[in-house]
């Protein structure tokens, strides 16, 4: 499986090199790409990160190739960021026909910015600094979610980041109804142990009803890669 992805990835990269050269020849020059916007799109609604791992962006999606692995070697042999940027842009524009990657998820300067961010970040050791470090980070509450009107509400991050808006929650032992509204376009659910709510997208609600003894429980999204990516929280039951 890994081999298949690697060899496909390399082929895509080579085929795209030519396209990249053309793109950079006639692309709009002058205004610099905005890396902060690029990163925000990568982790947010553009949702590249829901399918692709990229360490600096903190994403670990696994439907598509790991972008650090895909472009790290190119960086090591001295291929410039411009080359990688060209490859990423042509991939956004023209994924393989059989690909599960939707074409033209982003266009125009957004496509340029996300490609520039991938070119900056892929395979680059260390962590993002300054404004880039804050970009795309999920906005999470410092307070725990608490039961209101008999329901514990733990929304999914509305921008599509892999997070619940409450990383912590509290409830009393007994029957608890937990609901996860999801405003983002990325499908999510909420689950505790064997009780998993429906996987829902934009505007949906994933709900479970559980009977819990006192103790500490984890709530997670069971969509593959999402709990590992950060959709995990702690429920303290007293
Ligand atoms: C629904 C899942 C999905 C989403 C969303 C997605 N991709 Fe992909 N991506 C894939 C898959 C699957 C492949 C491998 C097949 C192919 O080459 O089309 C891929 C391939 C790639 C490649 C080529 C990697 C290589 O090894 O050659 C790049 C670059 C890429 N994606 C970047 C992005 C960017 C940037 C975004 C966001 C704008 C994005 N992807 C969104 C699934 C996705």
Short mmCIF file of C-alpha atoms and ligand atoms in Angstrom, two decimals:
data_model
loop_
_atom_site.label_atom_id
_atom_site.label_comp_id
_atom_site.label_asym_id
_atom_site.label_seq_id
_atom_site.Cartn_x
_atom_site.Cartn_y
_atom_site.Cartn_z
CA UNK A 1 0.00 0.00 0.00
CA UNK A 2 2.73 2.40 1.00
CA UNK A 3 4.69 1.37 -2.06
CA UNK A 4 1.71 2.03 -4.30
CA UNK A 5 1.27 5.52 -2.91
CA UNK A 6 4.98 6.28 -3.14
CA UNK A 7 5.33 5.16 -6.72
CA UNK A 8 2.10 6.90 -7.74
CA UNK A 9 3.24 10.00 -5.93
CA UNK A 10 6.58 10.07 -7.67
CA UNK A 11 4.96 9.64 -11.06
CA UNK A 12 2.53 12.43 -10.35
CA UNK A 13 5.37 14.64 -9.22
CA UNK A 14 7.41 13.99 -12.36
CA UNK A 15 4.49 14.52 -14.70
CA UNK A 16 3.66 17.70 -12.85
CA UNK A 17 7.17 19.10 -13.08
CA UNK A 18 6.60 20.11 -16.68
CA UNK A 19 3.25 21.70 -15.83
CA UNK A 20 4.82 23.46 -12.87
CA UNK A 21 7.43 25.00 -15.12
CA UNK A 22 4.75 26.33 -17.43
CA UNK A 23 2.69 27.65 -14.53
CA UNK A 24 5.55 29.52 -12.97
CA UNK A 25 6.36 30.98 -16.36
CA UNK A 26 2.98 32.62 -16.85
CA UNK A 27 1.62 32.76 -13.29
CA UNK A 28 0.94 36.09 -11.68
CA UNK A 29 4.15 37.46 -10.29
CA UNK A 30 4.48 40.44 -8.08
CA UNK A 31 2.27 39.85 -5.06
CA UNK A 32 3.78 37.45 -2.60
CA UNK A 33 1.82 34.38 -1.51
CA UNK A 34 0.26 34.70 1.93
CA UNK A 35 1.51 31.72 3.95
CA UNK A 36 -0.78 32.44 6.89
CA UNK A 37 -3.81 32.25 4.60
CA UNK A 38 -2.33 29.14 2.98
CA UNK A 39 -1.93 27.34 6.28
CA UNK A 40 -5.38 28.39 7.49
CA UNK A 41 -6.90 26.96 4.31
CA UNK A 42 -4.81 23.79 4.53
CA UNK A 43 -6.09 22.93 8.00
CA UNK A 44 -9.49 24.59 7.71
CA UNK A 45 -12.29 24.51 5.22
CA UNK A 46 -10.02 23.58 2.31
CA UNK A 47 -9.49 20.46 4.35
CA UNK A 48 -6.34 19.33 2.64
CA UNK A 49 -5.32 18.29 6.14
CA UNK A 50 -8.27 15.96 6.57
CA UNK A 51 -6.73 13.77 3.84
CA UNK A 52 -3.02 14.63 4.10
CA UNK A 53 -0.47 14.49 6.89
CA UNK A 54 1.77 17.56 7.12
CA UNK A 55 3.71 17.85 10.37
CA UNK A 56 4.02 21.64 10.54
CA UNK A 57 0.30 22.05 9.95
CA UNK A 58 -0.40 19.46 12.65
CA UNK A 59 -2.57 17.37 10.34
CA UNK A 60 -2.54 13.61 10.05
CA UNK A 61 -5.16 12.74 7.43
CA UNK A 62 -4.34 9.46 5.73
CA UNK A 63 -6.59 9.25 2.66
CA UNK A 64 -3.93 10.92 0.53
CA UNK A 65 -0.12 10.74 0.59
CA UNK A 66 1.86 12.12 3.54
CA UNK A 67 3.11 15.42 2.11
CA UNK A 68 6.27 15.50 4.23
CA UNK A 69 7.20 12.12 2.77
CA UNK A 70 6.14 13.20 -0.74
CA UNK A 71 8.21 16.39 -0.86
CA UNK A 72 10.90 16.01 1.83
CA UNK A 73 13.24 14.11 -0.52
CA UNK A 74 12.87 16.80 -3.23
CA UNK A 75 13.85 19.42 -0.66
CA UNK A 76 16.89 17.35 0.32
CA UNK A 77 18.18 17.14 -3.24
CA UNK A 78 17.85 20.89 -3.50
CA UNK A 79 14.69 21.32 -5.53
CA UNK A 80 13.38 24.77 -4.78
CA UNK A 81 10.09 25.65 -3.14
CA UNK A 82 8.94 27.02 -6.51
CA UNK A 83 9.07 23.50 -8.00
CA UNK A 84 7.08 21.99 -5.15
CA UNK A 85 4.61 24.88 -5.31
CA UNK A 86 4.07 24.18 -9.02
CA UNK A 87 3.45 20.49 -8.34
CA UNK A 88 0.94 21.24 -5.60
CA UNK A 89 -0.91 23.78 -7.73
CA UNK A 90 -1.26 21.44 -10.65
CA UNK A 91 -2.40 18.68 -8.28
CA UNK A 92 -5.14 20.98 -6.90
CA UNK A 93 -6.19 21.81 -10.44
CA UNK A 94 -5.94 18.29 -11.90
CA UNK A 95 -5.97 15.36 -9.48
CA UNK A 96 -5.79 11.98 -11.23
CA UNK A 97 -9.19 11.05 -12.68
CA UNK A 98 -9.50 8.09 -10.35
CA UNK A 99 -8.39 10.16 -7.37
CA UNK A 100 -10.59 10.72 -4.35
CA UNK A 101 -9.08 14.22 -4.15
CA UNK A 102 -11.75 16.64 -5.39
CA UNK A 103 -10.50 18.88 -8.23
CA UNK A 104 -10.25 22.66 -7.75
CA UNK A 105 -11.03 22.58 -4.05
CA UNK A 106 -9.37 25.99 -4.06
CA UNK A 107 -8.74 28.43 -6.89
CA UNK A 108 -6.92 31.67 -7.63
CA UNK A 109 -4.86 33.23 -4.88
CA UNK A 110 -6.18 30.69 -2.33
CA UNK A 111 -4.74 27.84 -4.43
CA UNK A 112 -1.50 29.78 -4.76
CA UNK A 113 -1.30 30.43 -1.00
CA UNK A 114 -1.97 26.84 0.03
CA UNK A 115 0.57 25.57 -2.52
CA UNK A 116 3.13 28.07 -1.23
CA UNK A 117 2.50 26.93 2.33
CA UNK A 118 2.90 23.25 1.42
CA UNK A 119 6.10 24.13 -0.45
CA UNK A 120 7.34 26.02 2.62
CA UNK A 121 6.35 23.38 5.18
CA UNK A 122 6.68 19.92 3.62
CA UNK A 123 9.66 18.01 4.94
CA UNK A 124 11.03 21.11 6.69
CA UNK A 125 12.25 20.28 10.20
CA UNK A 126 11.09 22.33 13.17
CA UNK A 127 7.86 24.14 13.95
CA UNK A 128 6.12 27.16 12.49
CA UNK A 129 6.85 30.44 14.26
CA UNK A 130 5.03 33.72 14.87
CA UNK A 131 1.79 34.39 13.02
CA UNK A 132 2.17 31.08 11.17
CA UNK A 133 2.23 29.16 14.47
CA UNK A 134 -1.20 30.57 15.39
CA UNK A 135 -2.74 30.12 11.93
CA UNK A 136 -5.19 27.30 11.57
CA UNK A 137 -5.08 26.41 15.25
CA UNK A 138 -8.47 25.30 16.50
CA UNK A 139 -10.22 27.72 18.83
CA UNK A 140 -10.85 25.65 21.93
CA UNK A 141 -12.59 26.66 25.12
CA UNK A 142 -10.62 26.83 28.36
CA UNK A 143 -13.79 25.95 30.25
CA UNK A 144 -15.21 22.43 30.25
CA UNK A 145 -18.53 21.76 28.52
CA UNK A 146 -21.29 21.23 31.08
CA UNK A 147 -24.77 19.74 30.95
CA UNK A 148 -27.48 22.29 30.11
CA UNK A 149 -31.17 21.36 29.91
CA UNK A 150 -30.18 17.72 30.25
CA UNK A 151 -27.82 17.76 27.26
CA UNK A 152 -24.06 17.94 27.06
CA UNK A 153 -23.25 19.86 23.87
CA UNK A 154 -19.76 19.47 22.43
CA UNK A 155 -19.59 21.10 18.96
CA UNK A 156 -17.04 20.09 16.33
CA UNK A 157 -14.65 22.91 15.40
CA UNK A 158 -16.69 25.07 12.99
CA UNK A 159 -13.77 25.80 10.66
CA UNK A 160 -13.05 22.15 9.94
CA UNK A 161 -9.97 21.82 12.17
CA UNK A 162 -9.71 18.37 13.73
CA UNK A 163 -10.92 19.35 17.20
CA UNK A 164 -13.95 19.66 19.42
CA UNK A 165 -14.52 23.19 20.66
CA UNK A 166 -14.42 21.73 24.18
CA UNK A 167 -11.42 19.48 24.90
CA UNK A 168 -12.94 18.82 28.33
CA UNK A 169 -16.42 18.14 29.66
CA UNK A 170 -18.10 17.41 32.98
CA UNK A 171 -21.27 15.56 33.90
CA UNK A 172 -22.93 13.67 36.74
CA UNK A 173 -23.07 9.89 36.75
CA UNK A 174 -26.11 8.27 35.19
CA UNK A 175 -27.87 8.68 31.88
CA UNK A 176 -26.21 11.43 29.80
CA UNK A 177 -27.22 12.69 26.38
CA UNK A 178 -24.29 14.07 24.43
CA UNK A 179 -24.69 15.92 21.19
CA UNK A 180 -22.12 17.20 18.71
CA UNK A 181 -23.37 19.85 16.28
CA UNK A 182 -21.14 20.07 13.22
CA UNK A 183 -21.14 23.27 11.18
CA UNK A 184 -18.00 22.36 9.24
CA UNK A 185 -18.06 20.56 5.88
CA UNK A 186 -15.88 17.76 7.27
CA UNK A 187 -17.78 14.69 8.45
CA UNK A 188 -17.45 13.93 12.16
CA UNK A 189 -19.16 12.13 14.99
CA UNK A 190 -18.82 11.70 18.72
CA UNK A 191 -18.30 8.40 20.47
CA UNK A 192 -17.62 7.11 23.96
CA UNK A 193 -16.40 3.55 24.21
CA UNK A 194 -18.79 1.43 22.08
CA UNK A 195 -21.45 4.12 21.75
CA UNK A 196 -20.83 6.00 18.51
CA UNK A 197 -23.14 8.68 17.12
CA UNK A 198 -23.92 9.04 13.41
CA UNK A 199 -21.23 10.60 11.25
CA UNK A 200 -22.61 13.98 10.14
CA UNK A 201 -21.47 16.90 7.95
CA UNK A 202 -22.56 20.51 7.58
CA UNK A 203 -25.45 21.32 9.89
CA UNK A 204 -25.82 17.81 11.28
CA UNK A 205 -25.83 16.62 14.88
CA UNK A 206 -24.25 13.45 16.14
CA UNK A 207 -25.93 12.29 19.34
CA UNK A 208 -25.35 9.51 21.83
CA UNK A 209 -27.10 8.57 25.02
CA UNK A 210 -24.86 6.85 27.53
CA UNK A 211 -25.18 5.53 31.05
CA UNK A 212 -21.91 6.26 32.83
CA UNK A 213 -20.48 5.52 36.25
CA UNK A 214 -18.16 8.02 37.90
CA UNK A 215 -14.77 8.10 36.25
CA UNK A 216 -12.89 9.56 33.34
CA UNK A 217 -13.87 8.83 29.75
CA UNK A 218 -12.57 9.85 26.35
CA UNK A 219 -14.84 11.14 23.64
CA UNK A 220 -13.52 10.79 20.12
CA UNK A 221 -14.46 11.10 16.47
CA UNK A 222 -14.38 7.62 14.91
CA UNK A 223 -13.76 8.86 11.34
CA UNK A 224 -10.34 7.32 10.49
CA UNK A 225 -7.47 9.66 11.37
CA UNK A 226 -9.59 12.24 13.19
CA UNK A 227 -8.99 11.18 16.80
CA UNK A 228 -5.26 10.92 16.04
CA UNK A 229 -5.50 14.37 14.43
CA UNK A 230 -6.93 15.93 17.59
CA UNK A 231 -10.64 15.06 17.83
CA UNK A 232 -10.43 13.72 21.29
CA UNK A 233 -11.56 15.07 24.65
CA UNK A 234 -11.93 14.05 28.26
CA UNK A 235 -15.25 13.68 30.07
CA UNK A 236 -15.06 13.73 33.85
CA UNK A 237 -18.09 12.00 35.40
CA UNK A 238 -18.72 12.58 39.12
C1 LIG B 1 -10.72 13.75 0.01
C2 LIG B 1 -9.30 13.64 0.28
C3 LIG B 1 -8.36 14.70 -0.24
C4 LIG B 1 -8.41 16.07 -0.07
C5 LIG B 1 -9.51 16.88 0.60
C6 LIG B 1 -7.19 16.59 -0.64
N1 LIG B 1 -6.44 15.58 -1.16
FE1 LIG B 1 -4.62 15.77 -2.05
N2 LIG B 1 -4.64 13.78 -2.54
C7 LIG B 1 -5.61 12.89 -2.16
C8 LIG B 1 -5.29 11.59 -2.74
C9 LIG B 1 -6.12 10.31 -2.57
C10 LIG B 1 -4.10 11.74 -3.49
C11 LIG B 1 -3.35 10.67 -4.29
C12 LIG B 1 -4.01 10.43 -5.63
C13 LIG B 1 -3.70 11.55 -6.58
O1 LIG B 1 -2.52 11.77 -6.87
O2 LIG B 1 -4.64 12.23 -7.04
C14 LIG B 1 -3.71 13.15 -3.34
C15 LIG B 1 -2.56 13.70 -3.88
C16 LIG B 1 -2.09 14.97 -3.57
C17 LIG B 1 -0.80 15.49 -3.97
C18 LIG B 1 0.25 14.75 -4.77
C19 LIG B 1 1.20 14.08 -3.81
C20 LIG B 1 2.25 13.27 -4.54
O3 LIG B 1 2.83 12.41 -3.86
O4 LIG B 1 2.45 13.48 -5.74
C21 LIG B 1 -0.71 16.77 -3.49
C22 LIG B 1 0.44 17.72 -3.64
C23 LIG B 1 -1.97 17.05 -2.80
N3 LIG B 1 -2.77 15.95 -2.88
C24 LIG B 1 -2.24 18.24 -2.18
C25 LIG B 1 -3.51 18.57 -1.65
C26 LIG B 1 -3.88 19.90 -1.21
C27 LIG B 1 -2.99 21.12 -1.20
C28 LIG B 1 -5.20 19.82 -0.81
C29 LIG B 1 -6.11 20.95 -0.34
C30 LIG B 1 -6.38 21.99 -1.29
C31 LIG B 1 -5.61 18.44 -0.98
N4 LIG B 1 -4.57 17.72 -1.48
C32 LIG B 1 -6.87 17.94 -0.63
C33 LIG B 1 -6.69 13.14 -1.35
C34 LIG B 1 -7.12 14.40 -0.95
#
